[in-house]
GROMACS .gro file of C-alpha atoms in nm:
model
  255
    1MET     CA    1  -1.767   3.874  -2.248
    2GLU     CA    2  -2.052   3.756  -2.472
    3LEU     CA    3  -2.097   3.381  -2.500
    4GLU     CA    4  -2.028   3.391  -2.875
    5ASN     CA    5  -1.685   3.546  -2.808
    6LEU     CA    6  -1.619   3.305  -2.523
    7ILE     CA    7  -1.675   3.011  -2.757
    8ASN     CA    8  -1.394   3.139  -2.980
    9TYR     CA    9  -1.152   3.132  -2.685
   10SER     CA   10  -1.244   2.783  -2.564
   11ASN     CA   11  -1.191   2.471  -2.775
   12PHE     CA   12  -1.385   2.274  -2.514
   13ILE     CA   13  -1.696   2.491  -2.551
   14LYS     CA   14  -1.650   2.508  -2.929
   15SER     CA   15  -1.650   2.127  -2.952
   16ASN     CA   16  -1.999   2.127  -2.794
   17GLN     CA   17  -2.138   2.413  -3.002
   18ASN     CA   18  -2.399   2.192  -3.169
   19LEU     CA   19  -2.546   2.121  -2.827
   20ILE     CA   20  -2.553   2.493  -2.742
   21ASN     CA   21  -2.717   2.588  -3.073
   22ASN     CA   22  -3.011   2.356  -3.006
   23LEU     CA   23  -3.091   2.486  -2.657
   24LYS     CA   24  -3.300   2.773  -2.523
   25ASN     CA   25  -3.239   2.977  -2.209
   26SER     CA   26  -3.488   2.765  -2.015
   27ASP     CA   27  -3.284   2.452  -2.095
   28TYR     CA   28  -3.010   2.573  -1.861
   29SER     CA   29  -3.226   2.578  -1.549
   30LYS     CA   30  -3.153   2.331  -1.269
   31ASN     CA   31  -3.454   2.109  -1.341
   32SER     CA   32  -3.392   2.111  -1.716
   33ILE     CA   33  -3.029   2.001  -1.665
   34ILE     CA   34  -3.141   1.718  -1.434
   35ASN     CA   35  -3.398   1.608  -1.692
   36TYR     CA   36  -3.137   1.618  -1.968
   37PHE     CA   37  -2.902   1.404  -1.759
   38ASN     CA   38  -3.169   1.146  -1.666
   39ARG     CA   39  -3.297   1.130  -2.023
   40ASN     CA   40  -2.954   1.062  -2.175
   41LEU     CA   41  -2.796   0.851  -1.900
   42PRO     CA   42  -2.938   0.512  -2.017
   43ASN     CA   43  -2.763   0.550  -2.355
   44TYR     CA   44  -2.426   0.515  -2.185
   45PHE     CA   45  -2.514   0.174  -2.040
   46ASN     CA   46  -2.699   0.035  -2.341
   47PRO     CA   47  -2.479  -0.186  -2.566
   48LYS     CA   48  -2.698  -0.095  -2.866
   49SER     CA   49  -2.620   0.276  -2.831
   50ASP     CA   50  -2.331   0.454  -3.004
   51ASN     CA   51  -2.264   0.624  -2.670
   52TYR     CA   52  -2.221   0.298  -2.482
   53ARG     CA   53  -1.950   0.342  -2.211
   54LYS     CA   54  -1.826   0.672  -2.355
   55PHE     CA   55  -1.889   0.824  -2.012
   56GLN     CA   56  -1.683   1.137  -2.075
   57LYS     CA   57  -1.923   1.258  -2.345
   58LEU     CA   58  -2.227   1.306  -2.120
   59LYS     CA   59  -2.008   1.449  -1.843
   60ASP     CA   60  -1.874   1.713  -2.081
   61GLN     CA   61  -2.226   1.805  -2.191
   62ILE     CA   62  -2.338   1.849  -1.829
   63ILE     CA   63  -2.035   2.073  -1.765
   64ILE     CA   64  -2.139   2.291  -2.060
   65LEU     CA   65  -2.501   2.315  -1.943
   66ILE     CA   66  -2.408   2.404  -1.584
   67PHE     CA   67  -2.136   2.647  -1.690
   68ILE     CA   68  -2.359   2.838  -1.932
   69GLY     CA   69  -2.646   2.838  -1.683
   70ARG     CA   70  -2.411   2.998  -1.431
   71TYR     CA   71  -2.259   3.234  -1.689
   72ARG     CA   72  -2.602   3.364  -1.788
   73GLY     CA   73  -2.712   3.405  -1.427
   74ILE     CA   74  -2.983   3.139  -1.450
   75ASN     CA   75  -2.832   2.942  -1.158
   76ASP     CA   76  -2.616   3.086  -0.878
   77HIS     CA   77  -2.277   2.947  -0.776
   78ILE     CA   78  -2.404   2.730  -0.488
   79THR     CA   79  -2.682   2.578  -0.698
   80SER     CA   80  -2.435   2.504  -0.979
   81SER     CA   81  -2.180   2.336  -0.749
   82ARG     CA   82  -2.441   2.124  -0.574
   83LEU     CA   83  -2.603   2.026  -0.903
   84TRP     CA   84  -2.269   1.923  -1.053
   85SER     CA   85  -2.181   1.722  -0.740
   86MET     CA   86  -2.519   1.552  -0.723
   87LEU     CA   87  -2.512   1.442  -1.087
   88MET     CA   88  -2.152   1.320  -1.067
   89ARG     CA   89  -2.231   1.112  -0.757
   90LYS     CA   90  -2.520   0.952  -0.942
   91TYR     CA   91  -2.313   0.900  -1.257
   92LEU     CA   92  -2.016   0.748  -1.075
   93GLY     CA   93  -2.240   0.523  -0.864
   94LYS     CA   94  -2.409   0.402  -1.182
   95ILE     CA   95  -2.071   0.324  -1.340
   96PHE     CA   96  -1.956   0.117  -1.041
   97HIS     CA   97  -2.280  -0.081  -1.031
   98HIS     CA   98  -2.268  -0.133  -1.408
   99TYR     CA   99  -1.926  -0.301  -1.395
  100LEU     CA  100  -1.961  -0.485  -1.064
  101LEU     CA  101  -2.274  -0.660  -1.186
  102PHE     CA  102  -2.060  -0.843  -1.444
  103ASP     CA  103  -1.852  -1.011  -1.173
  104ASN     CA  104  -2.101  -1.089  -0.897
  105LYS     CA  105  -2.478  -1.041  -0.888
  106ALA     CA  106  -2.483  -1.038  -0.506
  107TYR     CA  107  -2.216  -0.770  -0.471
  108ARG     CA  108  -2.444  -0.489  -0.346
  109LYS     CA  109  -2.471  -0.604   0.014
  110ASN     CA  110  -2.094  -0.642   0.051
  111PHE     CA  111  -1.964  -0.286   0.014
  112PHE     CA  112  -2.022   0.086   0.023
  113ILE     CA  113  -1.836   0.384  -0.119
  114LEU     CA  114  -1.782   0.719   0.050
  115SER     CA  115  -1.719   1.038  -0.143
  116LEU     CA  116  -1.494   1.285   0.038
  117GLY     CA  117  -1.345   1.627  -0.018
  118LYS     CA  118  -1.530   1.860  -0.253
  119LEU     CA  119  -1.760   1.586  -0.379
  120GLY     CA  120  -1.839   1.487  -0.021
  121VAL     CA  121  -1.965   1.836   0.066
  122SER     CA  122  -2.126   1.901  -0.277
  123ASP     CA  123  -1.875   2.168  -0.377
  124LEU     CA  124  -1.714   1.986  -0.669
  125ASN     CA  125  -1.532   2.192  -0.932
  126TYR     CA  126  -1.514   2.084  -1.295
  127SER     CA  127  -1.147   1.990  -1.257
  128SER     CA  128  -1.149   1.867  -0.895
  129ASP     CA  129  -1.023   1.518  -0.814
  130ILE     CA  130  -1.289   1.281  -0.691
  131ASP     CA  131  -1.182   1.145  -0.351
  132LEU     CA  132  -1.325   0.804  -0.259
  133ILE     CA  133  -1.290   0.530   0.001
  134ILE     CA  134  -1.427   0.188  -0.091
  135PHE     CA  135  -1.516  -0.031   0.210
  136PHE     CA  136  -1.573  -0.405   0.180
  137LYS     CA  137  -1.731  -0.662   0.412
  138SER     CA  138  -1.570  -1.006   0.385
  139ASN     CA  139  -1.822  -1.286   0.325
  140ASN     CA  140  -1.874  -1.621   0.154
  141ASN     CA  141  -2.012  -1.477  -0.171
  142ILE     CA  142  -1.706  -1.287  -0.287
  143THR     CA  143  -1.351  -1.274  -0.151
  144PHE     CA  144  -1.161  -0.960  -0.060
  145GLN     CA  145  -0.900  -1.029  -0.328
  146SER     CA  146  -1.154  -1.080  -0.607
  147PHE     CA  147  -1.348  -0.766  -0.515
  148ASN     CA  148  -1.026  -0.565  -0.500
  149LYS     CA  149  -0.943  -0.695  -0.849
  150SER     CA  150  -1.289  -0.594  -0.975
  151ILE     CA  151  -1.244  -0.240  -0.842
  152LYS     CA  152  -0.899  -0.215  -1.002
  153ASN     CA  153  -1.050  -0.318  -1.335
  154ILE     CA  154  -1.324  -0.055  -1.303
  155LEU     CA  155  -1.075   0.221  -1.231
  156SER     CA  156  -0.869   0.105  -1.527
  157ASN     CA  157  -1.179   0.117  -1.749
  158ILE     CA  158  -1.254   0.478  -1.656
  159SER     CA  159  -0.898   0.610  -1.637
  160ASN     CA  160  -0.757   0.878  -1.861
  161VAL     CA  161  -0.604   0.619  -2.096
  162SER     CA  162  -0.942   0.459  -2.164
  163VAL     CA  163  -1.215   0.542  -2.415
  164SER     CA  164  -1.448   0.529  -2.113
  165TYR     CA  165  -1.259   0.802  -1.925
  166PHE     CA  166  -1.474   0.955  -1.656
  167HIS     CA  167  -1.273   1.164  -1.409
  168LYS     CA  168  -0.952   1.164  -1.208
  169ILE     CA  169  -1.024   0.948  -0.902
  170ASP     CA  170  -0.809   0.962  -0.588
  171LEU     CA  171  -0.815   0.678  -0.332
  172ARG     CA  172  -0.528   0.804  -0.115
  173LEU     CA  173  -0.755   0.906   0.174
  174ARG     CA  174  -0.828   0.541   0.256
  175PRO     CA  175  -0.685   0.383   0.575
  176ASP     CA  176  -0.318   0.292   0.544
  177PHE     CA  177  -0.279  -0.080   0.613
  178GLY     CA  178   0.060  -0.102   0.445
  179THR     CA  179  -0.076  -0.313   0.158
  180ASP     CA  180  -0.136  -0.254  -0.212
  181SER     CA  181  -0.512  -0.309  -0.182
  182ILE     CA  182  -0.723  -0.019  -0.304
  183ILE     CA  183  -1.029  -0.128  -0.105
  184SER     CA  184  -1.056  -0.127   0.276
  185ASP     CA  185  -1.182  -0.418   0.482
  186ILE     CA  186  -1.455  -0.291   0.715
  187ASP     CA  187  -1.346  -0.480   1.029
  188SER     CA  188  -0.984  -0.374   0.983
  189SER     CA  189  -1.096  -0.015   0.919
  190ILE     CA  190  -1.298  -0.004   1.241
  191GLU     CA  191  -0.992  -0.118   1.434
  192TYR     CA  192  -0.774   0.133   1.249
  193TYR     CA  193  -0.995   0.436   1.315
  194SER     CA  194  -1.054   0.333   1.676
  195SER     CA  195  -0.682   0.305   1.750
  196VAL     CA  196  -0.462   0.509   1.515
  197GLY     CA  197  -0.711   0.729   1.327
  198ARG     CA  198  -0.568   1.079   1.279
  199ASN     CA  199  -0.726   1.422   1.306
  200TRP     CA  200  -0.726   1.488   0.932
  201GLU     CA  201  -0.904   1.153   0.880
  202ARG     CA  202  -1.169   1.256   1.130
  203LEU     CA  203  -1.215   1.584   0.943
  204ALA     CA  204  -1.232   1.394   0.611
  205PHE     CA  205  -1.517   1.182   0.747
  206HIS     CA  206  -1.711   1.487   0.856
  207ARG     CA  207  -1.677   1.613   0.497
  208SER     CA  208  -1.795   1.287   0.342
  209SER     CA  209  -2.120   1.152   0.200
  210PHE     CA  210  -2.252   0.812   0.097
  211LEU     CA  211  -2.200   0.744  -0.274
  212SER     CA  212  -2.324   0.393  -0.348
  213GLY     CA  213  -2.347   0.036  -0.221
  214ASN     CA  214  -2.518  -0.094   0.093
  215TYR     CA  215  -2.649   0.205   0.290
  216SER     CA  216  -2.733  -0.008   0.598
  217LEU     CA  217  -2.375  -0.134   0.604
  218PHE     CA  218  -2.256   0.228   0.591
  219LEU     CA  219  -2.474   0.323   0.890
  220GLU     CA  220  -2.347   0.025   1.091
  221PHE     CA  221  -1.988   0.119   1.012
  222LYS     CA  222  -2.042   0.482   1.106
  223LEU     CA  223  -2.193   0.375   1.438
  224SER     CA  224  -1.893   0.149   1.503
  225ILE     CA  225  -1.649   0.442   1.473
  226HIS     CA  226  -1.874   0.691   1.656
  227ASN     CA  227  -1.619   0.744   1.933
  228PHE     CA  228  -1.355   0.828   1.674
  229LEU     CA  229  -1.578   1.077   1.493
  230TYR     CA  230  -1.717   1.243   1.807
  231ARG     CA  231  -1.471   1.265   2.095
  232LYS     CA  232  -1.610   1.236   2.447
  233SER     CA  233  -1.366   1.492   2.585
  234PHE     CA  234  -1.147   1.779   2.469
  235ASP     CA  235  -0.843   1.661   2.277
  236PHE     CA  236  -0.587   1.933   2.345
  237TYR     CA  237  -0.337   1.770   2.109
  238ALA     CA  238  -0.594   1.798   1.828
  239ILE     CA  239  -0.660   2.162   1.920
  240ASP     CA  240  -0.285   2.236   1.899
  241GLU     CA  241  -0.273   2.069   1.559
  242ILE     CA  242  -0.559   2.286   1.435
  243LYS     CA  243  -0.377   2.598   1.559
  244LYS     CA  244  -0.067   2.492   1.365
  245LEU     CA  245  -0.275   2.440   1.050
  246PHE     CA  246  -0.418   2.792   1.081
  247SER     CA  247  -0.070   2.936   1.142
  248PHE     CA  248   0.066   2.753   0.838
  249SER     CA  249  -0.225   2.879   0.628
  250LYS     CA  250  -0.156   3.242   0.725
  251ILE     CA  251   0.215   3.207   0.641
  252THR     CA  252   0.132   3.048   0.305
  253ASN     CA  253  -0.118   3.320   0.214
  254SER     CA  254   0.118   3.603   0.303
  255SER     CA  255   0.402   3.449   0.102
   0.00000   0.00000   0.00000
């Protein structure tokens, strides 16, 4: 189907037709899309710009650029998925830092965020949920409760009922401490993974990547749960679980 016909079938593409009309084939290459993103990103964090905090707008434009670049064969599927994932990690990290700076200027050393699932392995689809775990290190600068409140406010600001809507964000992969906190205390998380961490949580970690925050803190944390991530001996219970997952997958596919 020609792009002109495709536009008629998609209101989303049609709403960005002005953008498409002003671009050449070379503008859909990987480097051109990255340049477009970096060039326009500051406008969404500049109070003097009409685009200020309207995060969805730039995200939609990047979707259009990547989609058309893939549709025209300029970028292959793997390049497109990795490009989309890379830019969304950068965008989301920028949003978190933008809001957290309002509450505490020394916040950076206290936390880190992991991206998991499709974003974690750079295979994000346009409609995929973004799976995150937000880890926090208790200290004298900012309390656990106040940081948890700050994160809740950020997620509210970029939810689908906000003018600043960014993406659907899922925090359900975080450790289950039986509380209503949406962030995870690092010390408690180390104890959790070292004692009751489950096989699917181990797999989730192996499909994760650092998103933003204190990278040194992330490395220290990962070292602390090394024995959870990499077992010293065969875990036959885990192997049986994996067999069951494969069996369930085959039954599901056949049905």
